XYZ file of C-alpha atoms in Angstrom:
641
model
C -59.931 76.019 18.676
C -58.721 79.355 17.313
C -58.667 82.882 18.757
C -62.286 83.662 17.836
C -63.577 80.466 19.526
C -61.788 81.232 22.798
C -63.015 84.827 22.803
C -66.623 83.813 21.988
C -66.765 81.489 25.008
C -65.134 84.101 27.231
C -67.437 86.852 25.918
C -70.473 84.729 26.785
C -69.247 84.231 30.375
C -68.193 87.889 30.751
C -70.931 89.852 28.921
C -73.649 87.816 27.193
C -74.594 85.739 30.245
C -75.932 88.902 31.925
C -78.361 89.490 29.025
C -80.252 86.261 29.810
C -83.717 87.151 31.138
C -83.736 84.392 33.756
C -80.381 85.542 35.180
C -81.520 89.174 35.192
C -84.530 88.157 37.307
C -82.316 86.143 39.674
C -79.872 89.058 40.004
C -82.724 91.479 40.750
C -83.988 89.130 43.464
C -80.420 88.798 44.768
C -79.984 92.590 44.924
C -83.158 93.044 46.946
C -82.237 90.164 49.271
C -78.670 91.425 49.764
C -79.865 94.980 50.473
C -82.403 93.716 53.010
C -79.827 91.499 54.736
C -77.169 94.227 54.910
C -79.647 96.752 56.369
C -80.978 94.301 58.974
C -77.530 93.012 59.926
C -76.167 96.556 60.263
C -79.044 97.371 62.604
C -78.353 94.195 64.616
C -74.669 95.090 64.984
C -75.532 98.575 66.216
C -78.308 97.402 68.551
C -76.374 94.523 70.091
C -72.707 94.907 70.984
C -70.882 91.611 71.499
C -67.417 90.864 70.146
C -68.202 87.176 69.516
C -71.375 88.148 67.673
C -69.528 90.698 65.519
C -66.644 88.351 64.644
C -68.854 85.303 64.049
C -71.213 87.113 61.676
C -68.470 89.358 60.218
C -67.615 87.130 57.218
C -71.273 86.705 56.202
C -71.837 90.458 56.677
C -68.843 91.485 54.564
C -69.648 88.822 51.966
C -73.103 90.397 51.733
C -71.608 93.891 51.379
C -69.109 92.749 48.751
C -71.709 90.828 46.740
C -74.141 93.758 46.963
C -71.411 96.081 45.653
C -70.722 93.654 42.780
C -74.425 93.348 41.959
C -74.887 97.126 41.890
C -71.728 97.559 39.794
C -72.517 94.755 37.326
C -74.717 96.690 34.819
C -72.240 99.569 34.484
C -69.178 97.285 34.296
C -70.760 95.027 31.657
C -71.957 98.001 29.619
C -68.486 99.601 29.758
C -66.662 96.454 28.622
C -69.257 95.895 25.881
C -68.758 99.454 24.601
C -64.960 98.936 24.594
C -65.384 95.725 22.576
C -67.709 97.412 20.061
C -65.404 100.431 19.725
C -62.399 98.211 19.057
C -64.346 96.165 16.480
C -65.298 99.379 14.638
C -61.705 100.576 14.790
C -60.376 97.221 13.537
C -62.102 97.766 10.185
C -59.805 100.792 9.607
C -56.666 98.855 10.594
C -54.262 97.649 7.906
C -53.345 94.474 9.846
C -56.363 92.118 9.910
C -54.775 88.842 11.025
C -54.511 87.692 14.653
C -50.844 87.570 15.796
C -49.502 84.441 17.539
C -48.930 86.193 20.872
C -52.574 87.316 20.942
C -53.735 83.722 20.278
C -51.504 82.412 23.073
C -52.759 85.066 25.496
C -56.398 84.277 24.604
C -55.743 80.584 25.323
C -54.346 81.426 28.792
C -57.327 83.698 29.408
C -59.684 80.861 28.454
C -57.964 78.527 30.957
C -58.166 81.203 33.659
C -61.881 81.792 32.990
C -62.605 78.054 33.206
C -60.571 77.717 36.426
C -62.207 80.741 38.104
C -65.672 79.581 37.067
C -64.914 76.158 38.557
C -63.746 77.701 41.856
C -66.890 79.854 42.036
C -69.018 76.737 41.423
C -67.022 74.941 44.146
C -67.744 77.782 46.585
C -71.432 77.755 45.605
C -71.674 73.977 46.162
C -69.929 74.308 49.539
C -72.524 76.913 50.536
C -75.429 74.805 49.239
C -74.492 71.613 51.132
C -76.131 71.731 54.606
C -73.955 71.443 57.744
C -74.815 71.378 61.442
C -73.275 74.853 61.992
C -75.297 76.618 59.275
C -77.638 78.299 61.753
C -74.612 79.896 63.458
C -72.742 80.730 60.246
C -75.481 82.195 58.005
C -77.122 85.347 59.297
C -80.258 84.761 57.173
C -80.770 81.347 58.781
C -80.380 82.867 62.235
C -82.836 85.642 61.361
C -85.394 83.198 59.945
C -85.189 80.963 63.033
C -85.678 83.968 65.339
C -88.549 85.797 63.621
C -90.101 83.421 61.046
C -89.608 79.861 62.325
C -92.441 78.498 60.145
C -90.838 79.915 56.986
C -87.251 79.184 57.957
C -86.910 76.146 55.663
C -88.172 78.190 52.706
C -85.651 80.988 53.364
C -82.841 78.450 53.761
C -83.791 76.852 50.442
C -83.928 80.290 48.759
C -80.517 81.205 50.153
C -78.950 77.980 48.873
C -80.524 78.497 45.422
C -79.061 82.016 45.182
C -75.574 80.808 46.167
C -74.592 79.920 42.588
C -75.337 83.261 40.826
C -74.101 85.301 43.809
C -70.705 83.570 44.018
C -70.277 83.754 40.243
C -70.941 87.500 40.170
C -68.790 88.126 43.253
C -65.864 86.105 41.892
C -65.914 87.315 38.305
C -67.340 90.833 38.015
C -63.959 92.513 38.513
C -61.354 90.060 37.200
C -63.260 88.726 34.148
C -64.139 92.171 32.828
C -60.634 93.574 33.325
C -59.101 90.455 31.738
C -61.504 90.565 28.801
C -60.642 94.236 28.236
C -56.978 93.248 28.457
C -57.437 90.646 25.691
C -59.028 93.273 23.439
C -56.168 95.689 24.153
C -53.617 92.906 23.661
C -54.921 92.107 20.165
C -54.636 95.784 19.195
C -51.127 96.042 20.666
C -49.882 92.995 18.746
C -51.350 94.442 15.545
C -49.660 97.783 16.269
C -46.329 96.005 16.648
C -46.819 94.180 13.346
C -47.674 97.505 11.740
C -44.507 99.101 13.168
C -42.443 96.220 11.736
C -44.145 96.786 8.390
C -43.261 100.498 8.526
C -39.642 99.665 9.352
C -39.457 97.187 6.463
C -40.781 99.744 3.935
C -38.066 101.307 1.790
C -37.354 105.019 2.282
C -38.165 105.671 -1.389
C -41.802 104.640 -0.848
C -42.842 107.596 1.322
C -46.559 107.267 0.448
C -46.703 103.741 1.883
C -44.957 104.937 5.058
C -47.436 107.836 5.337
C -50.407 105.468 4.938
C -49.094 103.126 7.652
C -48.274 105.979 10.042
C -51.717 107.562 9.573
C -53.437 104.239 10.210
C -51.318 103.626 13.323
C -51.887 107.136 14.682
C -55.665 106.998 14.089
C -55.979 103.533 15.627
C -53.931 104.460 18.653
C -55.796 107.740 19.255
C -59.106 105.875 19.028
C -57.931 103.231 21.522
C -56.634 105.920 23.892
C -59.969 107.773 23.868
C -61.885 104.531 24.484
C -59.609 103.715 27.433
C -60.093 107.132 29.045
C -63.884 106.964 28.613
C -63.927 103.532 30.247
C -61.744 104.773 33.130
C -64.063 107.742 33.671
C -67.098 105.456 33.844
C -65.459 103.038 36.259
C -63.924 105.532 38.694
C -66.886 105.382 41.124
C -66.905 101.571 41.276
C -63.245 100.786 41.930
C -62.988 102.212 45.469
C -66.056 100.389 46.941
C -64.878 97.099 45.398
C -61.412 97.566 46.940
C -62.703 98.453 50.404
C -65.293 95.643 50.522
C -62.806 93.087 49.187
C -60.195 94.072 51.783
C -62.778 94.029 54.594
C -63.926 90.562 53.503
C -60.380 89.147 53.586
C -59.707 90.684 57.002
C -62.968 89.328 58.452
C -62.091 85.818 57.201
C -58.672 85.966 58.911
C -60.176 87.218 62.199
C -62.942 84.567 62.004
C -60.427 81.769 61.506
C -58.270 82.689 64.503
C -61.193 83.622 66.754
C -63.140 80.361 66.258
C -60.149 78.052 65.870
C -61.267 74.651 67.103
C -65.006 75.345 66.755
C -67.280 75.699 63.701
C -64.980 73.240 61.927
C -67.625 72.485 59.294
C -67.117 76.007 57.937
C -63.365 75.628 57.315
C -63.863 74.057 53.884
C -66.123 76.952 52.877
C -63.647 79.521 54.158
C -60.778 77.805 52.271
C -62.840 77.685 49.059
C -63.739 81.399 49.365
C -60.058 82.238 50.018
C -58.903 80.308 46.909
C -61.584 81.999 44.803
C -60.631 85.461 46.117
C -56.917 84.843 45.563
C -57.560 83.649 41.987
C -59.624 86.758 41.223
C -57.003 89.053 42.785
C -54.158 87.373 40.874
C -55.905 87.713 37.509
C -56.834 91.345 38.126
C -53.294 92.325 39.154
C -51.724 90.481 36.195
C -54.084 92.051 33.650
C -53.647 95.528 35.120
C -49.866 95.336 35.012
C -49.914 93.883 31.474
C -52.108 96.732 30.153
C -49.699 99.257 31.715
C -46.665 97.549 30.175
C -48.081 97.195 26.650
C -47.941 100.898 25.880
C -44.271 100.912 26.885
C -43.758 97.858 24.660
C -45.149 99.742 21.634
C -42.989 102.768 22.490
C -39.844 100.598 22.647
C -40.703 99.061 19.257
C -41.337 102.502 17.768
C -38.013 104.043 18.846
C -36.179 101.346 16.850
C -37.756 102.509 13.579
C -35.192 103.856 11.073
C -36.810 107.223 10.384
C -33.711 109.178 9.314
C -34.417 109.187 5.550
C -38.130 109.993 5.726
C -39.627 113.231 4.441
C -40.593 116.076 6.817
C -44.309 115.163 6.981
C -43.592 111.556 8.018
C -41.011 112.700 10.562
C -43.619 114.971 12.171
C -46.162 112.148 12.332
C -43.530 109.856 13.838
C -42.761 112.524 16.465
C -46.481 112.829 17.311
C -46.616 109.065 17.857
C -43.538 109.136 20.098
C -44.900 111.935 22.282
C -48.321 110.252 22.479
C -46.778 106.936 23.551
C -44.200 108.315 25.975
C -46.732 108.752 28.796
C -47.568 105.328 30.265
C -51.075 104.142 31.136
C -51.732 103.995 34.877
C -54.665 101.946 36.106
C -55.748 103.243 39.513
C -56.990 99.929 40.861
C -54.810 99.019 43.807
C -53.253 102.085 45.352
C -53.199 102.980 49.030
C -55.008 99.805 50.054
C -52.917 97.618 52.293
C -52.473 93.850 52.348
C -51.955 93.365 56.112
C -49.946 90.455 57.580
C -47.557 90.425 60.625
C -44.771 92.188 62.687
C -41.596 90.358 63.760
C -40.916 89.363 60.151
C -40.803 93.074 59.198
C -37.652 93.534 61.293
C -36.121 90.348 59.851
C -36.859 91.535 56.294
C -35.263 94.900 57.045
C -32.153 93.210 58.441
C -31.813 90.991 55.355
C -32.419 93.947 53.023
C -30.092 96.368 54.817
C -26.743 95.382 53.139
C -28.132 95.524 49.587
C -30.078 98.763 50.143
C -27.079 100.494 51.739
C -24.746 99.275 48.977
C -27.174 100.539 46.306
C -27.477 104.003 47.877
C -23.656 104.252 48.195
C -23.340 103.300 44.521
C -25.880 106.000 43.533
C -23.965 108.618 45.542
C -20.610 107.650 43.980
C -22.095 107.625 40.463
C -23.641 111.071 40.904
C -20.381 112.483 42.324
C -18.488 111.203 39.258
C -21.106 112.729 36.975
C -21.022 116.063 38.845
C -17.453 116.659 37.650
C -18.817 116.897 34.072
C -21.600 119.314 35.076
C -21.280 123.005 34.247
C -23.133 124.113 37.416
C -20.947 123.395 40.484
C -22.668 125.450 43.191
C -25.381 124.155 45.535
C -28.739 125.895 44.816
C -30.801 127.384 47.678
C -33.683 124.927 47.260
C -31.277 121.995 47.623
C -29.870 123.511 50.866
C -33.380 124.036 52.249
C -34.412 120.483 51.367
C -31.256 119.100 53.017
C -32.137 120.982 56.240
C -35.640 119.463 56.289
C -34.195 115.993 55.703
C -31.725 116.525 58.565
C -34.596 117.462 60.925
C -36.565 114.426 59.744
C -33.598 112.078 60.291
C -33.060 113.403 63.836
C -36.779 113.068 64.652
C -37.039 109.515 63.270
C -33.882 108.446 65.111
C -35.330 109.848 68.345
C -38.619 107.962 67.851
C -36.744 104.698 67.155
C -34.703 105.218 70.362
C -37.963 105.923 72.228
C -39.414 102.640 70.954
C -36.219 100.794 71.927
C -36.308 102.258 75.454
C -39.986 101.323 75.818
C -39.083 97.750 74.854
C -36.114 97.647 77.261
C -38.053 98.835 80.354
C -39.462 95.722 82.096
C -43.223 95.432 82.706
C -45.334 92.758 84.395
C -46.827 91.653 81.055
C -43.489 91.021 79.303
C -43.786 87.236 79.546
C -47.065 87.417 77.607
C -45.943 90.122 75.175
C -42.483 88.887 74.104
C -42.000 85.565 72.410
C -38.206 85.658 72.983
C -36.634 85.675 76.450
C -36.200 89.077 78.112
C -32.391 89.480 78.048
C -32.134 88.916 74.286
C -34.993 91.338 73.682
C -33.400 94.095 75.795
C -29.972 93.715 74.166
C -31.320 93.704 70.622
C -34.028 96.375 71.054
C -31.994 99.408 69.885
C -30.365 97.937 66.720
C -33.566 96.154 65.673
C -35.834 99.191 66.038
C -33.301 101.494 64.370
C -32.912 99.232 61.323
C -36.668 98.559 61.136
C -37.522 102.260 61.297
C -34.840 103.626 58.983
C -33.864 101.055 56.332
C -36.511 102.215 53.855
C -37.165 105.877 54.666
C -33.564 107.001 55.366
C -32.125 105.424 52.222
C -34.922 106.701 49.983
C -34.596 110.174 51.535
C -30.831 110.180 51.061
C -31.248 109.140 47.418
C -33.871 111.871 47.084
C -31.416 114.523 48.338
C -28.805 113.390 45.792
C -31.393 113.521 43.008
C -32.691 116.872 44.272
C -29.226 118.455 44.015
C -28.910 117.248 40.410
C -32.416 118.470 39.576
C -31.776 121.959 40.971
C -28.516 122.137 38.998
C -30.353 121.032 35.847
C -32.965 123.759 36.432
C -30.193 126.354 36.813
C -28.611 125.052 33.614
C -31.922 125.447 31.749
C -32.093 129.057 32.973
C -28.532 129.558 31.671
C -29.560 128.162 28.268
C -32.590 130.465 28.153
C -30.462 133.490 29.095
C -27.854 132.777 26.389
C -28.230 134.972 23.308
C -29.283 133.295 20.053
C -26.061 134.479 18.371
C -23.948 132.319 20.702
C -25.007 128.917 19.343
C -21.836 127.170 20.564
C -22.582 128.077 24.186
C -26.157 126.808 23.777
C -24.827 123.561 22.251
C -22.369 123.099 25.143
C -25.120 123.606 27.742
C -27.575 121.310 25.939
C -24.960 118.549 25.621
C -24.055 118.830 29.305
C -27.740 118.740 30.298
C -28.487 115.746 28.063
C -25.465 113.824 29.404
C -26.397 114.572 33.034
C -30.014 113.493 32.562
C -29.050 110.319 30.666
C -26.548 109.405 33.371
C -29.094 110.044 36.147
C -31.722 107.971 34.312
C -29.345 105.024 33.873
C -28.351 105.231 37.548
C -32.030 105.211 38.572
C -32.809 102.136 36.452
C -29.733 100.297 37.750
C -30.747 101.083 41.345
C -34.313 99.894 40.665
C -32.976 96.672 39.161
C -30.818 96.025 42.228
C -33.583 96.595 44.776
C -36.579 95.076 42.930
C -36.496 91.884 45.052
C -36.596 93.818 48.336
C -39.576 96.126 47.813
C -42.312 93.468 47.870
C -41.245 91.824 51.189
C -40.861 95.267 52.805
C -44.360 96.245 51.656
C -46.045 93.026 52.786
C -44.326 92.896 56.164
C -44.984 96.595 56.760
C -48.706 96.043 56.256
C -48.482 93.036 58.561
C -47.129 95.266 61.305
C -50.081 97.651 60.968
C -52.604 94.811 61.118
C -50.949 93.155 64.110
C -51.116 96.439 66.062
C -54.828 96.924 65.262
C -55.713 93.294 66.106
C -53.615 93.409 69.310
C -55.354 96.566 70.498
C -58.886 95.230 70.077
C -58.101 91.652 71.072
C -56.485 92.577 74.396
C -58.550 95.681 75.163
C -58.695 95.941 78.947
C -55.727 93.603 79.527
C -51.994 94.004 78.897
C -52.422 97.744 79.524
C -48.697 98.131 80.198
C -48.075 97.471 76.498
C -50.205 100.380 75.234
C -47.350 102.875 75.501
C -45.128 100.551 73.455
C -47.830 100.120 70.832
C -48.317 103.902 70.597
C -44.549 104.444 70.255
C -44.301 101.806 67.490
C -47.285 103.402 65.699
C -45.684 106.884 65.813
C -42.380 105.467 64.536
C -44.109 103.573 61.705
C -46.171 106.611 60.694
C -43.056 108.837 60.666
C -41.143 106.363 58.482
C -44.129 105.964 56.163
C -44.623 109.716 55.803
C -40.987 110.350 54.859
C -40.880 107.461 52.386
C -44.082 108.512 50.626
C -43.019 112.174 50.458
C -39.549 111.411 49.072
C -40.863 108.880 46.549
C -43.481 111.277 45.211
C -40.956 114.134 45.065
C -38.528 112.055 42.975
C -41.374 111.250 40.557
C -42.356 114.921 40.294
C -38.862 116.332 39.731
C -38.548 115.068 36.172
C -41.853 116.758 35.355
C -40.505 119.959 36.936
C -37.469 119.900 34.619
C -39.751 119.225 31.630
C -41.984 122.193 32.515
C -38.911 124.439 32.793
C -37.564 123.155 29.471
C -40.728 123.878 27.465
C -40.384 127.568 28.392
C -36.991 127.829 26.661
C -37.072 130.206 23.656
C -35.666 127.787 21.085
C -37.107 129.412 17.932
C -33.852 131.119 16.867
C -31.558 128.146 17.576
C -29.797 126.410 14.686
C -30.979 123.010 13.375
C -28.531 120.958 15.454
C -29.567 122.654 18.719
C -33.255 122.298 17.809
C -32.753 118.546 17.366
C -30.960 118.274 20.714
C -33.721 120.296 22.369
C -36.307 117.966 20.801
C -34.411 114.918 22.100
C -34.471 116.423 25.595
C -38.228 117.062 25.374
C -38.977 113.488 24.260
C -36.618 112.095 26.895
C -38.252 114.119 29.679
C -41.868 113.606 28.579
C -41.843 110.087 30.061
C -42.155 110.535 33.842
C -40.201 108.517 36.390
C -42.375 105.937 38.122
C -41.007 104.307 41.234
C -42.412 100.763 41.415
C -43.332 101.134 45.065
C -47.109 101.386 44.983
C -48.420 99.488 41.979
C -50.732 96.478 41.805
C -49.502 95.187 45.170
C -51.079 97.080 48.007
C -48.694 99.388 49.746
C -49.103 99.502 53.512
C -50.104 103.105 53.609
C -53.699 103.745 54.139
C -55.700 100.592 54.612
C -54.194 99.604 57.956
C -54.962 103.065 59.291
C -58.366 103.148 57.578
C -59.370 99.751 58.938
C -58.108 100.701 62.394
C -60.129 103.923 62.348
C -63.166 102.071 61.001
C -62.992 99.418 63.736
C -62.379 102.003 66.431
C -65.257 104.200 65.229
C -67.647 101.257 64.852
C -66.880 99.839 68.283
C -67.117 103.298 69.886
C -70.554 103.832 68.309
C -71.667 100.363 69.419
C -70.498 101.012 72.988
C -72.379 104.320 73.111
C -75.565 102.789 71.701
C -75.277 99.854 74.083
C -74.853 102.186 77.068
C -77.726 104.329 75.811
C -79.932 101.262 75.582
C -79.037 100.161 79.114
C -79.659 103.688 80.427
C -76.059 104.403 81.497
C -75.177 106.747 78.641
């Protein structure tokens, strides 16, 4: 099988299958059924408040919500991917490279295997839902509803539900990952052709300027067309992504709660739950991989383009090359998995922080030493006002966070009657270790990132002052302008290299910190609702831990975003420089600075893996609000409201 064969099969499963009339009828019936079930089940939850009832029917409820979201999103998603495919096919006719590169063939083969595997897992889930078990009446809300209100028709509704299991699981498992992966394959083919075209440009002799011009024009037109198609697709999909994320996260959380709540009972449902978990994990893995790959490909083209030997080209080709560089310097960002948390558990968060502490501290010390060495070469020696002000705010933040960590430690050290139930470890060890553990857990991420931010901030403010100095220098004094530009370019290059080295050192720490941080948030939410009314002596501790976590999170997010924005701030200051009267050498240096600064810093702290920020809080608020409403309605119904 070649590339076209793999893509034909995948296209049928991703796009063409939804054009079948019989499937369209089944999906319409499924939409109506899912909408009816969600409305009725929502009413039942609000009318009848029981924790067991909510947890037991939670997975089926959230599965219904997720599938309904997928069914409603399916026409728009399919249409968008189809339009991308058609646009790329039209654009391919204008491309000089017609062949399919080896890397694209290999990627299509892997995609084919993934599609087959995911389809098999969705079929496995469907079969597990279709096979009757003795607990079905307790597990499926539709069965329960049919037995209560339509006992004569209950067998018919059960049969209908089992028949719809296959299309519903297929749509739910594949609507997001298959379409994103198919789009990725289309983009991948174009990227590999672009790289071949760049190699062809580089291999063309400098004497043949017409051939270089033809290749550059083709590359620029193709890339602009692809960029426009990508932005149109993103604009269409922006209203679908958030509901899919929220429903998917809610589904996973409900499965976890169901498993631990009914451990030992409803054992016949464990195979179904495991099959759904495998299917969900497969879909999530494919989506994350494709998203990251699409982001990286633009950078890959940029890196190939900067190696082109453009020095002997004519002025027109140099300008086109510059347009390509500027166009490619801004990376693609797919907003698919930001600010949604993963949620796992607490004690491991402290352990992760302890293991990470030596490397993080060593990295921050290395950054500080590197910047101090570089400062000696900088023309601006003074500390700007904005840097002083920022340092004061950081000092206040550090004092506040330290105080909250001490407060948490004290709350853990004061004995209560519930300690034997709350602490897994014996009391003496807990009391002795409370202060160092809470301090490290609260500060290892936020303090080090904030300290690095202050170092970067000082350099940024000095760079901004240096740009003002360049702008204030008269055009007749070209040597002074050259000296300032060289100093600025050296400082920025040094800072960039330091940032990449630091990122390389800490790349293995970020993921565990993120996962365990989300675990902490989930454990607090589950603890609160699980032991509501008991273990009241622990509520103050939980509140103190929540305040400490929120403070650390706030500082980390603020510092990370500020570091990302500072490079843009320097770029915006640089474009205002009056460079028109500079000599050719200074113009080239100024151009190098512009290209260098046009690519923003991106801290790999909140991409494709959910980040612990909002979802834990969102889910907590959602649970709290839902349960509060249920309590009020329940009291109102009983006449005590």
